[in-house]
PDB file of C-alpha atoms in Angstrom:
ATOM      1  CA  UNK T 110       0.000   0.000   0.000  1.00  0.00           C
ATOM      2  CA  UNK T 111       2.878   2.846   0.872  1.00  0.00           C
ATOM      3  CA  UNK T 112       4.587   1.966  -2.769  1.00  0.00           C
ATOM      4  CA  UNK T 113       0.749   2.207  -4.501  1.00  0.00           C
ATOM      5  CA  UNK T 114       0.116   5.612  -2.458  1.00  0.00           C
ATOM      6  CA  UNK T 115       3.685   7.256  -3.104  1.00  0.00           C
ATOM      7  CA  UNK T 116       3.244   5.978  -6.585  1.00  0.00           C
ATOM      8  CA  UNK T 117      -0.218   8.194  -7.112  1.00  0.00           C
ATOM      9  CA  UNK T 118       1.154  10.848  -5.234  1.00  0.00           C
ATOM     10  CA  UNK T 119       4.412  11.175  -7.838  1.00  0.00           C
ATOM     11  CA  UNK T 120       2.022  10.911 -10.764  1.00  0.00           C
ATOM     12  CA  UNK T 121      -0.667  13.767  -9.058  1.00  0.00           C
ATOM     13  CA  UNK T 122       2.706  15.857  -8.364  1.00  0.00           C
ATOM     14  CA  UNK T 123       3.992  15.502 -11.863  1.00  0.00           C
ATOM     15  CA  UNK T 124       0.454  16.953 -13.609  1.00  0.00           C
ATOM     16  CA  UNK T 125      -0.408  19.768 -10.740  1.00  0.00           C
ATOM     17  CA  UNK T 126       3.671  21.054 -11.681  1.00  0.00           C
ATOM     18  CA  UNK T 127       2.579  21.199 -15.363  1.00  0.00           C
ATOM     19  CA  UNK T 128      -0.493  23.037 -14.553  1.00  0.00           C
ATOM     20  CA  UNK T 129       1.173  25.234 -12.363  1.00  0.00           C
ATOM     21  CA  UNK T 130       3.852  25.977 -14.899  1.00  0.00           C
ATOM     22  CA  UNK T 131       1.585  26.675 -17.151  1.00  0.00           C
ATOM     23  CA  UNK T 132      -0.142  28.745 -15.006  1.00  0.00           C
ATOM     24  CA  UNK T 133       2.950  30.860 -14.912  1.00  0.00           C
ATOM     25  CA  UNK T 134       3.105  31.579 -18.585  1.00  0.00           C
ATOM     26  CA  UNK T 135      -0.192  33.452 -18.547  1.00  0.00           C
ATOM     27  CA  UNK T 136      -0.072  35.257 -14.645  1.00  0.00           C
ATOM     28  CA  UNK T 137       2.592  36.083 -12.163  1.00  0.00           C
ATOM     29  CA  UNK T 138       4.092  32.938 -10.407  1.00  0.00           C
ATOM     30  CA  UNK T 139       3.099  34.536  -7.238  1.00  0.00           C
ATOM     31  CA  UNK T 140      -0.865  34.864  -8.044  1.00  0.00           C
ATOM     32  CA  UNK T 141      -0.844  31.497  -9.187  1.00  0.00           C
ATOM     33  CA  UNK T 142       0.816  30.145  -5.703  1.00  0.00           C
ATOM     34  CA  UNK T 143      -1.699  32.007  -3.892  1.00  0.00           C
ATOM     35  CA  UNK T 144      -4.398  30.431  -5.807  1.00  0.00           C
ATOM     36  CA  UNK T 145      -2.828  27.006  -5.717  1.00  0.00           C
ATOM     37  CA  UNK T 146      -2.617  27.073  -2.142  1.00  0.00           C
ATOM     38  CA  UNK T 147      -6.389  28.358  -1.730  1.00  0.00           C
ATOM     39  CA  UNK T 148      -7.732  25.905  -3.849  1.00  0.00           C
ATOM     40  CA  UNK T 149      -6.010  23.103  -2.611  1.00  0.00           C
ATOM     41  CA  UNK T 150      -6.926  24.205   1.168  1.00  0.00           C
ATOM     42  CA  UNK T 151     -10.218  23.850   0.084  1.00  0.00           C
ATOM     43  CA  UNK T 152      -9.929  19.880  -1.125  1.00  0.00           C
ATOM     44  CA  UNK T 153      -8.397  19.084   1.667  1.00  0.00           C
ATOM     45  CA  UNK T 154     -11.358  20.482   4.028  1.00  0.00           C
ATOM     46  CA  UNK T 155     -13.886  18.945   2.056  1.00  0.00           C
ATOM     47  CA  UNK T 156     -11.576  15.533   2.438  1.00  0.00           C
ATOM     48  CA  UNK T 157     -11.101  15.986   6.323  1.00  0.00           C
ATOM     49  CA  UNK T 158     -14.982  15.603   6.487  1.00  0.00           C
ATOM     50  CA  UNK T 159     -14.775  12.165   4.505  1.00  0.00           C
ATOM     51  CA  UNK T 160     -11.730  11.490   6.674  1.00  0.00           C
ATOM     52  CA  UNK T 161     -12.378  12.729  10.252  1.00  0.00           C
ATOM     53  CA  UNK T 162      -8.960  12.555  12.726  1.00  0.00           C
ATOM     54  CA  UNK T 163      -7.944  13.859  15.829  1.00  0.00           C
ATOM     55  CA  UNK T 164      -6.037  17.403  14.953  1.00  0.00           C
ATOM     56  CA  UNK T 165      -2.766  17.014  17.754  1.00  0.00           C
ATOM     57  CA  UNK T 166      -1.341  19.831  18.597  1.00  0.00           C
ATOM     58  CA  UNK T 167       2.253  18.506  17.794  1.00  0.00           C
ATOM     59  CA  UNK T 168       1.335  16.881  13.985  1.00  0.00           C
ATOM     60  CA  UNK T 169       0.049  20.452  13.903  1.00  0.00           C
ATOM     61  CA  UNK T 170       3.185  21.899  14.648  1.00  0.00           C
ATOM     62  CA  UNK T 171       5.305  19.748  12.264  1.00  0.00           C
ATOM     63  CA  UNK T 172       2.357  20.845   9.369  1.00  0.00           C
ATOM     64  CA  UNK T 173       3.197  23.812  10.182  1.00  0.00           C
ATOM     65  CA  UNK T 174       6.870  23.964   9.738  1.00  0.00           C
ATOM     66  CA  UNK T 175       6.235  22.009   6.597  1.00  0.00           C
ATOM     67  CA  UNK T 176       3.699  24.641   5.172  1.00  0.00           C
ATOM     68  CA  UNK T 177       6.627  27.421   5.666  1.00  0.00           C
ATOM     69  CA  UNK T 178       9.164  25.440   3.928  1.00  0.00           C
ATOM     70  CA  UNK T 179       6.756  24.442   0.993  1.00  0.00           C
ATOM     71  CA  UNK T 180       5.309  27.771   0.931  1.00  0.00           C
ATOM     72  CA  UNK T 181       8.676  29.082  -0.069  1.00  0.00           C
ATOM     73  CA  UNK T 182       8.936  26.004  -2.286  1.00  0.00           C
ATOM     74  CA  UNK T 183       5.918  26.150  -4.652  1.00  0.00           C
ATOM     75  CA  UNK T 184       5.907  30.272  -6.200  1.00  0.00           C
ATOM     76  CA  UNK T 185       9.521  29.551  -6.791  1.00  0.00           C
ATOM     77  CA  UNK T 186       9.257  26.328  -8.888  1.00  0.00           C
ATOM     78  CA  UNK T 187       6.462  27.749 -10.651  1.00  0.00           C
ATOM     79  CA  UNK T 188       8.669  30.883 -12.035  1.00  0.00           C
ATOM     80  CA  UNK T 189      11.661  28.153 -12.411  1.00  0.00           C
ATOM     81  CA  UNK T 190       8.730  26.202 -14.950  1.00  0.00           C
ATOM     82  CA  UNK T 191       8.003  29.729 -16.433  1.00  0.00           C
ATOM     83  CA  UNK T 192      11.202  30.478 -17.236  1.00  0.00           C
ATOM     84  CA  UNK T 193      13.060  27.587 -17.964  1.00  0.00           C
ATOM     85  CA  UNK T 194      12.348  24.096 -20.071  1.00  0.00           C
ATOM     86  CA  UNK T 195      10.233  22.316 -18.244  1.00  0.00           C
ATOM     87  CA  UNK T 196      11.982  19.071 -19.066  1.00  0.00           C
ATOM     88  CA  UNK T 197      15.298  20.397 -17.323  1.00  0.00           C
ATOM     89  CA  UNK T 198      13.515  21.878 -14.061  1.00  0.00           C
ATOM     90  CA  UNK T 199      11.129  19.372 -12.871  1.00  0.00           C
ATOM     91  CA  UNK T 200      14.041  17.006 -12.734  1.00  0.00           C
ATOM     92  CA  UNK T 201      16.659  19.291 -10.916  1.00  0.00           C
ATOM     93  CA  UNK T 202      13.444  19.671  -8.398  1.00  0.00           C
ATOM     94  CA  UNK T 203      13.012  16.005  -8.007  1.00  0.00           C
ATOM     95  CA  UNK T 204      16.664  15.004  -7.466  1.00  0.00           C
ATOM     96  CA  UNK T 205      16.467  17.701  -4.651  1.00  0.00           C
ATOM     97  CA  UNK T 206      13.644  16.851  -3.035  1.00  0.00           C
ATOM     98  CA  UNK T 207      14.028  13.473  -2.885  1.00  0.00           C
ATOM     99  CA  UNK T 208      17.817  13.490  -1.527  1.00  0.00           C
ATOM    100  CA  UNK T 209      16.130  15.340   1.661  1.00  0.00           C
ATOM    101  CA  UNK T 210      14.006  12.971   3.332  1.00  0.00           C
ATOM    102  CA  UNK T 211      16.431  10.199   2.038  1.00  0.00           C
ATOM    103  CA  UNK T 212      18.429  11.504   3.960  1.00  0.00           C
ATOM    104  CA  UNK T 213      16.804  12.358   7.147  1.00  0.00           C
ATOM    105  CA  UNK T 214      14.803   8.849   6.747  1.00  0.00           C
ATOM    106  CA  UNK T 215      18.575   7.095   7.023  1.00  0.00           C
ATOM    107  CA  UNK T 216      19.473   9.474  10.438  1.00  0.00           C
ATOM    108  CA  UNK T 217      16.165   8.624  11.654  1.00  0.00           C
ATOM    109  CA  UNK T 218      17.223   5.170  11.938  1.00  0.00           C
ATOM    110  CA  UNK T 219      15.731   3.977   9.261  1.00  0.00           C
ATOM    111  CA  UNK T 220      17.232   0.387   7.643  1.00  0.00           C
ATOM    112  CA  UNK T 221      15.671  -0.465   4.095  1.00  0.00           C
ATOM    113  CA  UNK T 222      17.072  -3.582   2.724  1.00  0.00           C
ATOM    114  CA  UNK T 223      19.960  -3.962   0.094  1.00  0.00           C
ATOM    115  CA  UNK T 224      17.268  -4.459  -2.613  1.00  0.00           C
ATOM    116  CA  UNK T 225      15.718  -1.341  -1.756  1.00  0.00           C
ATOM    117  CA  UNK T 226      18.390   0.979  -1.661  1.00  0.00           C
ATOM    118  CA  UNK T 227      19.358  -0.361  -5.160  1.00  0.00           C
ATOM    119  CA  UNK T 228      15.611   0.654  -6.218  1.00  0.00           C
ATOM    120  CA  UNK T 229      15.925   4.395  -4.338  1.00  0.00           C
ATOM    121  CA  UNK T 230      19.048   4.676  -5.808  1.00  0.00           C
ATOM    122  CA  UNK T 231      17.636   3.855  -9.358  1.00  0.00           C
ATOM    123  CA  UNK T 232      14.420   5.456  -8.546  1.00  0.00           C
ATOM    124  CA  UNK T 233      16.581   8.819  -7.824  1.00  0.00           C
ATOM    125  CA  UNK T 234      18.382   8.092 -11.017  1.00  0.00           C
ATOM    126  CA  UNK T 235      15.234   7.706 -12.983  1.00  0.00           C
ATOM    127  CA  UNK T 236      13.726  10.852 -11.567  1.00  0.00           C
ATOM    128  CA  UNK T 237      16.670  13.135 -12.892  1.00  0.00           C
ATOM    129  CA  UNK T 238      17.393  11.660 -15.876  1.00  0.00           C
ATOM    130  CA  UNK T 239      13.889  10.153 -17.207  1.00  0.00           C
ATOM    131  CA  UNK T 240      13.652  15.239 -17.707  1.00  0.00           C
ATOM    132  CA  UNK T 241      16.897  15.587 -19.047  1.00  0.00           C
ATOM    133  CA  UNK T 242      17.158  17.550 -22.082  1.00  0.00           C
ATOM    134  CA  UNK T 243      20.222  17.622 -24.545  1.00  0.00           C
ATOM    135  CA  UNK T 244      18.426  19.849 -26.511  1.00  0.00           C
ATOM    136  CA  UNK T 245      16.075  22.169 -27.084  1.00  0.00           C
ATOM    137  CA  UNK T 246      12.547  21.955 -28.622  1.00  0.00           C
ATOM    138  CA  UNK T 247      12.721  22.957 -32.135  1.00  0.00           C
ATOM    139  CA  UNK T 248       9.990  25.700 -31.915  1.00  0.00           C
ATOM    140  CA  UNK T 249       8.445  27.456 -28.828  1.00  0.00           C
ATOM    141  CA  UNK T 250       4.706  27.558 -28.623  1.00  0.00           C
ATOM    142  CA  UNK T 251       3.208  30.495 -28.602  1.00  0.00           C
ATOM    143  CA  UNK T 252       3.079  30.971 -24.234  1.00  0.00           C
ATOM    144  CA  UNK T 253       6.792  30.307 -24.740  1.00  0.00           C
ATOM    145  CA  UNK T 254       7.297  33.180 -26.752  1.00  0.00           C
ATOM    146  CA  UNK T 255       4.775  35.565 -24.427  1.00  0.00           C
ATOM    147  CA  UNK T 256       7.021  34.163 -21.259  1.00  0.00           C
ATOM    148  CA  UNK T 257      10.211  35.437 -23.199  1.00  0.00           C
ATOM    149  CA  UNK T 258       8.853  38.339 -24.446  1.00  0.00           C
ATOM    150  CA  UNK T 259       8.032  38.997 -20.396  1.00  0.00           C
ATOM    151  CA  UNK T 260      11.272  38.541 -19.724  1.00  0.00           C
ATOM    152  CA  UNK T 261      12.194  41.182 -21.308  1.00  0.00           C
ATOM    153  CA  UNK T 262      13.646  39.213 -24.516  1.00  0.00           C
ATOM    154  CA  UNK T 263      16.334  38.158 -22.783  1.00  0.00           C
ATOM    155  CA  UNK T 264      18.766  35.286 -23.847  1.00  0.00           C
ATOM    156  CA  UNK T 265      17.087  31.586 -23.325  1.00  0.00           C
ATOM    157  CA  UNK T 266      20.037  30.095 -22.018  1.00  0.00           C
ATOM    158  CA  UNK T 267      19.847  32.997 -19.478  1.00  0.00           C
ATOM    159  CA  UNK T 268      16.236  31.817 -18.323  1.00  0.00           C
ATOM    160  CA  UNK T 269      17.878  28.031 -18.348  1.00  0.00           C
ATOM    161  CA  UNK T 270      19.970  29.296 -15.826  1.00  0.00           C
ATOM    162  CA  UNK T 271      17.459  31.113 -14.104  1.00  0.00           C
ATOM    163  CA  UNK T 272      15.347  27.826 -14.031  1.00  0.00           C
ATOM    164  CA  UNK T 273      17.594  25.674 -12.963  1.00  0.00           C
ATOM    165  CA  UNK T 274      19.118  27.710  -9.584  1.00  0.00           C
ATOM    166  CA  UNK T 275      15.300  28.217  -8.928  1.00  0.00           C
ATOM    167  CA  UNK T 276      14.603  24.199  -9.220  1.00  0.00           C
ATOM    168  CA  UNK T 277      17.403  23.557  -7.301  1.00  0.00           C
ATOM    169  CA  UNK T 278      16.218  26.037  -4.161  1.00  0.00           C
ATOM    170  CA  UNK T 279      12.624  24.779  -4.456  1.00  0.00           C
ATOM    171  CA  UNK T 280      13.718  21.138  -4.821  1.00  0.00           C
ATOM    172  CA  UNK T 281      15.517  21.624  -0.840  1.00  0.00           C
ATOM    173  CA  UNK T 282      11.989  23.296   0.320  1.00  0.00           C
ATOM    174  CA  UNK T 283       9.813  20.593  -1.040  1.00  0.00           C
ATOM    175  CA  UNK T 284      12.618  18.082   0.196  1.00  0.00           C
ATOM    176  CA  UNK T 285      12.301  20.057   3.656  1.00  0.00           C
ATOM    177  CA  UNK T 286       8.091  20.079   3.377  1.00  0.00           C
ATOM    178  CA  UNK T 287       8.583  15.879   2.706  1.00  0.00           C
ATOM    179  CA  UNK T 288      10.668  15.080   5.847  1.00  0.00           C
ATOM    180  CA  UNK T 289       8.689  17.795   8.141  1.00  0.00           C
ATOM    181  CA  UNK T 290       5.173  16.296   7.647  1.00  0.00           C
ATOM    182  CA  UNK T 291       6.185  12.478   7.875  1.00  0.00           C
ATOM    183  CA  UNK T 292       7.126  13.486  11.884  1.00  0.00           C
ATOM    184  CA  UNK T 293       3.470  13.724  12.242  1.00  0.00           C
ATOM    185  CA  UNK T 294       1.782  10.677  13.945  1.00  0.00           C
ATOM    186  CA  UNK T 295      -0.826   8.461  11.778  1.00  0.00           C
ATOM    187  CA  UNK T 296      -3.446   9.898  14.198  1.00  0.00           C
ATOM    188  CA  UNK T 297      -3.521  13.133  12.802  1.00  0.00           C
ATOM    189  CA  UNK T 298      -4.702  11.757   9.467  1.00  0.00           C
ATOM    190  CA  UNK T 299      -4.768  14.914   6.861  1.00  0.00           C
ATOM    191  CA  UNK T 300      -5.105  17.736   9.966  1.00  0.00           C
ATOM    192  CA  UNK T 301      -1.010  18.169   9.158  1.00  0.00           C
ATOM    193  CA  UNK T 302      -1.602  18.785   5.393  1.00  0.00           C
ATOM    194  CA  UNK T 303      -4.412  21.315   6.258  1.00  0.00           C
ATOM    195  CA  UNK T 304      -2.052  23.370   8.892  1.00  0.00           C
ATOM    196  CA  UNK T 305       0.651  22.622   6.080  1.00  0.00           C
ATOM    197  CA  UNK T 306      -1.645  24.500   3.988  1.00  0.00           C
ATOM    198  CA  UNK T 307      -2.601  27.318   6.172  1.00  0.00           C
ATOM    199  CA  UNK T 308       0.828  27.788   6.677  1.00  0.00           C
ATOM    200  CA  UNK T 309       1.641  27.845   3.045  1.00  0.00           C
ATOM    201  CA  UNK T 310      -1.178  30.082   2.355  1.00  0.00           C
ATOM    202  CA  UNK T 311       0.114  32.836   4.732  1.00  0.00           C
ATOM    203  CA  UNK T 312       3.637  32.644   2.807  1.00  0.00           C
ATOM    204  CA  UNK T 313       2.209  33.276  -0.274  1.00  0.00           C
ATOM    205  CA  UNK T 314       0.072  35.822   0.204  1.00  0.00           C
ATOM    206  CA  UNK T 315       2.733  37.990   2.062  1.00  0.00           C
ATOM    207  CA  UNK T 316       4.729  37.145  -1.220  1.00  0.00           C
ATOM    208  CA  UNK T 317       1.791  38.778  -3.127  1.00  0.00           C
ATOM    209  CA  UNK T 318       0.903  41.509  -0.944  1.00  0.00           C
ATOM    210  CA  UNK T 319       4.683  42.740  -1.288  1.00  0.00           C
ATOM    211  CA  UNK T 320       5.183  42.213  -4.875  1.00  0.00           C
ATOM    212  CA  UNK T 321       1.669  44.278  -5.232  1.00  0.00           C
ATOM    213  CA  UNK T 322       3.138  46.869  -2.597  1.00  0.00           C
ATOM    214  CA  UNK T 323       6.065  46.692  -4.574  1.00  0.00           C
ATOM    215  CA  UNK T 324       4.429  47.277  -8.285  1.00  0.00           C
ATOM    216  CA  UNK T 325       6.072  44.063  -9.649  1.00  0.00           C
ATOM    217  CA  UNK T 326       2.382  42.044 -10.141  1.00  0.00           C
ATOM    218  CA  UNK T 327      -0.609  43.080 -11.127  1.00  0.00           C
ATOM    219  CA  UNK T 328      -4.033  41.513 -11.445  1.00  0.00           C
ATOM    220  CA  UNK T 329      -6.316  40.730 -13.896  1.00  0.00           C
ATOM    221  CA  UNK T 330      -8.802  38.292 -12.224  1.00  0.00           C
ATOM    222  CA  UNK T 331      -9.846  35.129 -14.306  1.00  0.00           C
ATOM    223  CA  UNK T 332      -9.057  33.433 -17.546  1.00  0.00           C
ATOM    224  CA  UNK T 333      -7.450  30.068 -18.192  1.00  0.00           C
ATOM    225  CA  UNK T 334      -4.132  31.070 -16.331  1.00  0.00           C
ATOM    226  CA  UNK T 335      -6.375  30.913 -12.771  1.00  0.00           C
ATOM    227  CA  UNK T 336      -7.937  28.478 -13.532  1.00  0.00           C
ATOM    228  CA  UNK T 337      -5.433  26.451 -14.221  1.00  0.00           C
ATOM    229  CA  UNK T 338      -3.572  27.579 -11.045  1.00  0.00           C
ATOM    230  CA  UNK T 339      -6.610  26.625  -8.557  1.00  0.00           C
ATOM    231  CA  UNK T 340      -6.798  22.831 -10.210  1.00  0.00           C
ATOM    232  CA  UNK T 341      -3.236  21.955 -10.095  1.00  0.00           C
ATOM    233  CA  UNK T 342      -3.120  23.527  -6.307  1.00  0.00           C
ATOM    234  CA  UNK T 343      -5.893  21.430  -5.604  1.00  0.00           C
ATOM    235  CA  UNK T 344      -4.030  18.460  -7.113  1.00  0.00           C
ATOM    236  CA  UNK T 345      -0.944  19.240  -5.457  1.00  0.00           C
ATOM    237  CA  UNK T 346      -3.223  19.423  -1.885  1.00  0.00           C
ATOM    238  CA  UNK T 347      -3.995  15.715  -3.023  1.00  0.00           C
ATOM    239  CA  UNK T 348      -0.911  14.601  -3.756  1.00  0.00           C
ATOM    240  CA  UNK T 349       0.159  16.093  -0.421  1.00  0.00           C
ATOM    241  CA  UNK T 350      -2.262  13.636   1.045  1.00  0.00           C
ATOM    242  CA  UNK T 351      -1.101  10.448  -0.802  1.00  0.00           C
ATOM    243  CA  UNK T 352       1.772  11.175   0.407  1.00  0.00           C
ATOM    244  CA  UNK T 353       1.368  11.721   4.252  1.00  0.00           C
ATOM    245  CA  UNK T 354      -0.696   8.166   4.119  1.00  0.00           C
ATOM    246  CA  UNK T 355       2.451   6.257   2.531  1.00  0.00           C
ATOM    247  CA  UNK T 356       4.512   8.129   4.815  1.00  0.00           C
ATOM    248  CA  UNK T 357       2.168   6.690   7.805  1.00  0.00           C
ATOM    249  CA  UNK T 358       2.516   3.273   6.483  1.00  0.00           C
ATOM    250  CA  UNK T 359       6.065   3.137   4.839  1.00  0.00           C
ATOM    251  CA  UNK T 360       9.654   3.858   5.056  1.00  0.00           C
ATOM    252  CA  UNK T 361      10.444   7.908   4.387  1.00  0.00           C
ATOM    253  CA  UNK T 362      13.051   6.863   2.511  1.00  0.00           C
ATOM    254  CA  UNK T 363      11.215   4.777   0.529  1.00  0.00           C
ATOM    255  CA  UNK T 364       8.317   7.073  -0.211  1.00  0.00           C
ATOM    256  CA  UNK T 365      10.468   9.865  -0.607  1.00  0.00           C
ATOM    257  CA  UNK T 366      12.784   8.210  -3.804  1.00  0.00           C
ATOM    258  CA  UNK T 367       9.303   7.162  -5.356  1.00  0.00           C
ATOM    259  CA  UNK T 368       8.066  10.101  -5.351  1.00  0.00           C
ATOM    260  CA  UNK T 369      11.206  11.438  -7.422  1.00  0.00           C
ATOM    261  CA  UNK T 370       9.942   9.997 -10.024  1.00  0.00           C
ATOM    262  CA  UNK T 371       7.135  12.639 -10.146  1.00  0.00           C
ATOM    263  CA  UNK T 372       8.867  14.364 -13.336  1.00  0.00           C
ATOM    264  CA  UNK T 373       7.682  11.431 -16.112  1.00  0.00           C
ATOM    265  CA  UNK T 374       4.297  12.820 -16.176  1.00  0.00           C
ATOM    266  CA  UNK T 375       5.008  16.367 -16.349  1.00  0.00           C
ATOM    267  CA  UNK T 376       7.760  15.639 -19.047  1.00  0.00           C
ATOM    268  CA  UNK T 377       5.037  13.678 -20.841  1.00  0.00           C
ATOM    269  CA  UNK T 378       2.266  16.175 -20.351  1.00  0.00           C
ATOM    270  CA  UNK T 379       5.314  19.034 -21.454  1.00  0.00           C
ATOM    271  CA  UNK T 380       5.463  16.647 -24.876  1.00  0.00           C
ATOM    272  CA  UNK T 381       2.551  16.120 -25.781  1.00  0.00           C
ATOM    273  CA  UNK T 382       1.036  19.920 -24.872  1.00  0.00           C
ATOM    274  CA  UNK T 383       3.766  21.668 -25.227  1.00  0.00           C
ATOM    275  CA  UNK T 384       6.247  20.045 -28.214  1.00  0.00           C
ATOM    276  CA  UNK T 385       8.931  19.804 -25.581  1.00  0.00           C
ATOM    277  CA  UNK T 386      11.219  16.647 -26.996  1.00  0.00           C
ATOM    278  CA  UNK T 387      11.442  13.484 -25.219  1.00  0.00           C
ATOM    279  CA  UNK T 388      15.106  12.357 -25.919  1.00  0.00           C
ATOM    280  CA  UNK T 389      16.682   9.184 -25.699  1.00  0.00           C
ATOM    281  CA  UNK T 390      18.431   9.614 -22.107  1.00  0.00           C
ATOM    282  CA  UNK T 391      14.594  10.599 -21.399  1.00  0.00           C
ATOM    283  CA  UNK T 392      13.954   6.921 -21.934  1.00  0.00           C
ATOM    284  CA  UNK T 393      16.281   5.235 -20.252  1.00  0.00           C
ATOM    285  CA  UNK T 394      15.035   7.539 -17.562  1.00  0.00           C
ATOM    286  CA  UNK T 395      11.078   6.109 -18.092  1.00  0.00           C
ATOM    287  CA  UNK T 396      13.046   2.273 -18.378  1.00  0.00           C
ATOM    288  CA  UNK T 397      14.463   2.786 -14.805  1.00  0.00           C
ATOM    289  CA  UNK T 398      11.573   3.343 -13.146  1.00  0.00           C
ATOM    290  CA  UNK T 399      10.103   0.086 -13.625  1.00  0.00           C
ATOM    291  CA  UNK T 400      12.964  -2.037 -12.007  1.00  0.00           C
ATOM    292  CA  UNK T 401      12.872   0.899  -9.400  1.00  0.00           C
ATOM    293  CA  UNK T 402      10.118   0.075  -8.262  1.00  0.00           C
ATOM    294  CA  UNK T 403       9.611  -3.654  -8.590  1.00  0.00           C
ATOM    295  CA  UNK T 404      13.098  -3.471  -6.249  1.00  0.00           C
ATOM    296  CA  UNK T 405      11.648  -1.153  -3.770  1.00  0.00           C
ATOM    297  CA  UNK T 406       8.357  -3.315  -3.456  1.00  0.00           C
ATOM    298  CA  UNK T 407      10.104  -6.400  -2.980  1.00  0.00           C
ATOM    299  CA  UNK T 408      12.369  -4.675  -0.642  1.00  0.00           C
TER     300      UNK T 408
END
C-alpha cells in the first residue's frame, strides 16, 4: 500500500507542476501560488470531512513547519517552470527533493534492505534523468514566446539558468516540506496537510501583498491562467495527502525516492502539450523506473 500511495502521489505531483507551470506563462508565479494554495486548502477540508482525525497539537506543529518550507517552495518552482524548459527543471526539483528525506529517513534510523536501496538509488536516477534535455525543442509555442517576451527578450540560455538555480532552491523546500510532515503521527490523518496548507497560504500571500506593494504584479482576475492555477493547487493538496498516508505506512526513505519519479508525467504532459522533446536519455530515464520500483516493493 505505501509503494501504490507514493506511486499516485508522484504521478498527481507531476500533472499539478505542469499546470502550475503553465499557469505561470499566462499570470505572475506569485498569483498562481496564492491560488494554488487556496484551492487546494479547500480539497483538503472537504476531504477531512470524509476522513475525520484527531487534529494534535504537535502533527500540527510539524504541518506547520512544513507549510513554511513548501510555501517558499511552490511560487519559486512555478517561475523556475516559467522560465526555464520544463523538461530540465522538474528534474533538478526532483533530485532535490528526494535526496532530503532520504536523507533524514537514514538518520532517523531507518534500515531499508539492500534491494531497496538499489531501487531508491535507481528510482533517484530515474527521476533526474527520465527530464533531461540535450536539446532544445525545435519551436516554442506560442506561451513560450509571451514568457520570453516577459522577460524582457532576454537570452534563453539565461532563463535556463534562471530555471535551474530556482529548481534547485525549491527542490531543498519541497525536500524540507517531505521530511517535516512524515514526523506527524498516523493519528492526525490529513489535519497536518491542512495546517501545512494554512501555513503555506500565509507565505504566499505575504509574497503577493509585497510584490503588489512593490508594483512588480498586477491583477487581472480570471481566464485560463487561474484556472489552471486553482486545479493543479488542488491536485498538489492531493498529492500532499497520498503522500502523508504512505509516509504513515512506509519507510520515508522509501516514499520519498518514489516520489522522485514525479517528473515522467510532467515531461510527458510538457510533450505532448507543449512540443517539448522526449530524448533518448529521457527513456532510459522512463526504463528505470520500472525495475525501481519492482526493487523497492520487494524490498
Amino acid at each position: 500500500m505505501p509503494i501504490v500511495l507514493a506511486g499516485m502521489a508522484a504521478t498527481t505531483f507531476g500533472v499539478a507542476d505542469f499546470l502550475g507551470g503553465t499557469a505561470a506563462r499566462r499570470v505572475p508565479a506569485a498569483v498562481v501560488a496564492m491560488l494554488a494554495q487556496l484551492s487546494g486548502m479547500l480539497l483538503l477540508l472537504a476531504l477531512l470531512v470524509l476522513l475525520p482525525a484527531t487534529a494534535q497539537p504537535t502533527s500540527l506543529g510539524w504541518g506547520a513547519l512544513a507549510g513554511l518550507a513548501g510555501g517558499v517552495g511552490v511560487p519559486l518552482l512555478y517561475r523556475a517552470l516559467a522560465v526555464g524548459p520544463m523538461n530540465v527543471v522538474a528534474p533538478l526539483t526532483a533530485l532535490t527533493s528526494a535526496g532530503v528525506p532520504v536523507l533524514v529517513g537514514a538518520l532517523l534510523g531507518e534500515r531499508p534492505s539492500v534491494l531497496a536501496w538499489v531501487g531508491i538509488a535507481l528510482a533517484v536516477t530515474a527521476g533526474v534523468v527520465v527530464g533531461v534535455s540535450v536539446q532544445a525543442p525545435d519551436s516554442l509555442t506560442e506561451l513560450d514566446t509571451d514568457a520570453t517576451a516577459a522577460e524582457g527578450g532576454g537570452d534563453r540560455r539565461v532563463g535556463a539558468l534562471r530555471g535551474v538555480l530556482l529548481a534547485l532552491f525549491s527542490g531543498l523546500c519541497f525536500g524540507g516540506f517531505f521530511a517535516l510532515i512524515a514526523q506527524a503521527r498516523p493519528e492526525a490523518g490529513l489535519w497536518p496537510v491542512v495546517t501545512a496548507r494554512v501555513a503555506g497560504s500565509l507565505v504566499a500571500g505575504a509574497a503577493l501583498l509585497w510584490m503588489l506593494r512593490a508594483g512588480g504584479v498586477t491583477l487581472s482576475p480570471g481566464g485560463r491562467g487561474w484556472r489552471l492555477a486553482a486545479f493543479g493547487g488542488a491536485l498538489d493538496a492531493l498529492a500532499n495527502a497520498f503522500f502523508l498516508l504512505a509516509t504513515q505506512h512506509g519507510q520515508l526513505a522509501v516514499v520519498g525516492a518514489i516520489v522522485a519519479l514525479y517528473p515522467a508525467s510532467t515531461v510527458l504532459l510538457a510533450r505532448v502539450l507543449h512540443g517539448e522533446r522526449i530524448g533518448r536519455v529521457q527513456c532510459v530515464g522512463l526504463a528505470l523506473a520500472v525495475p525501481a520500483l519492482v526493487l523497492v516493493s520487494g524490498g
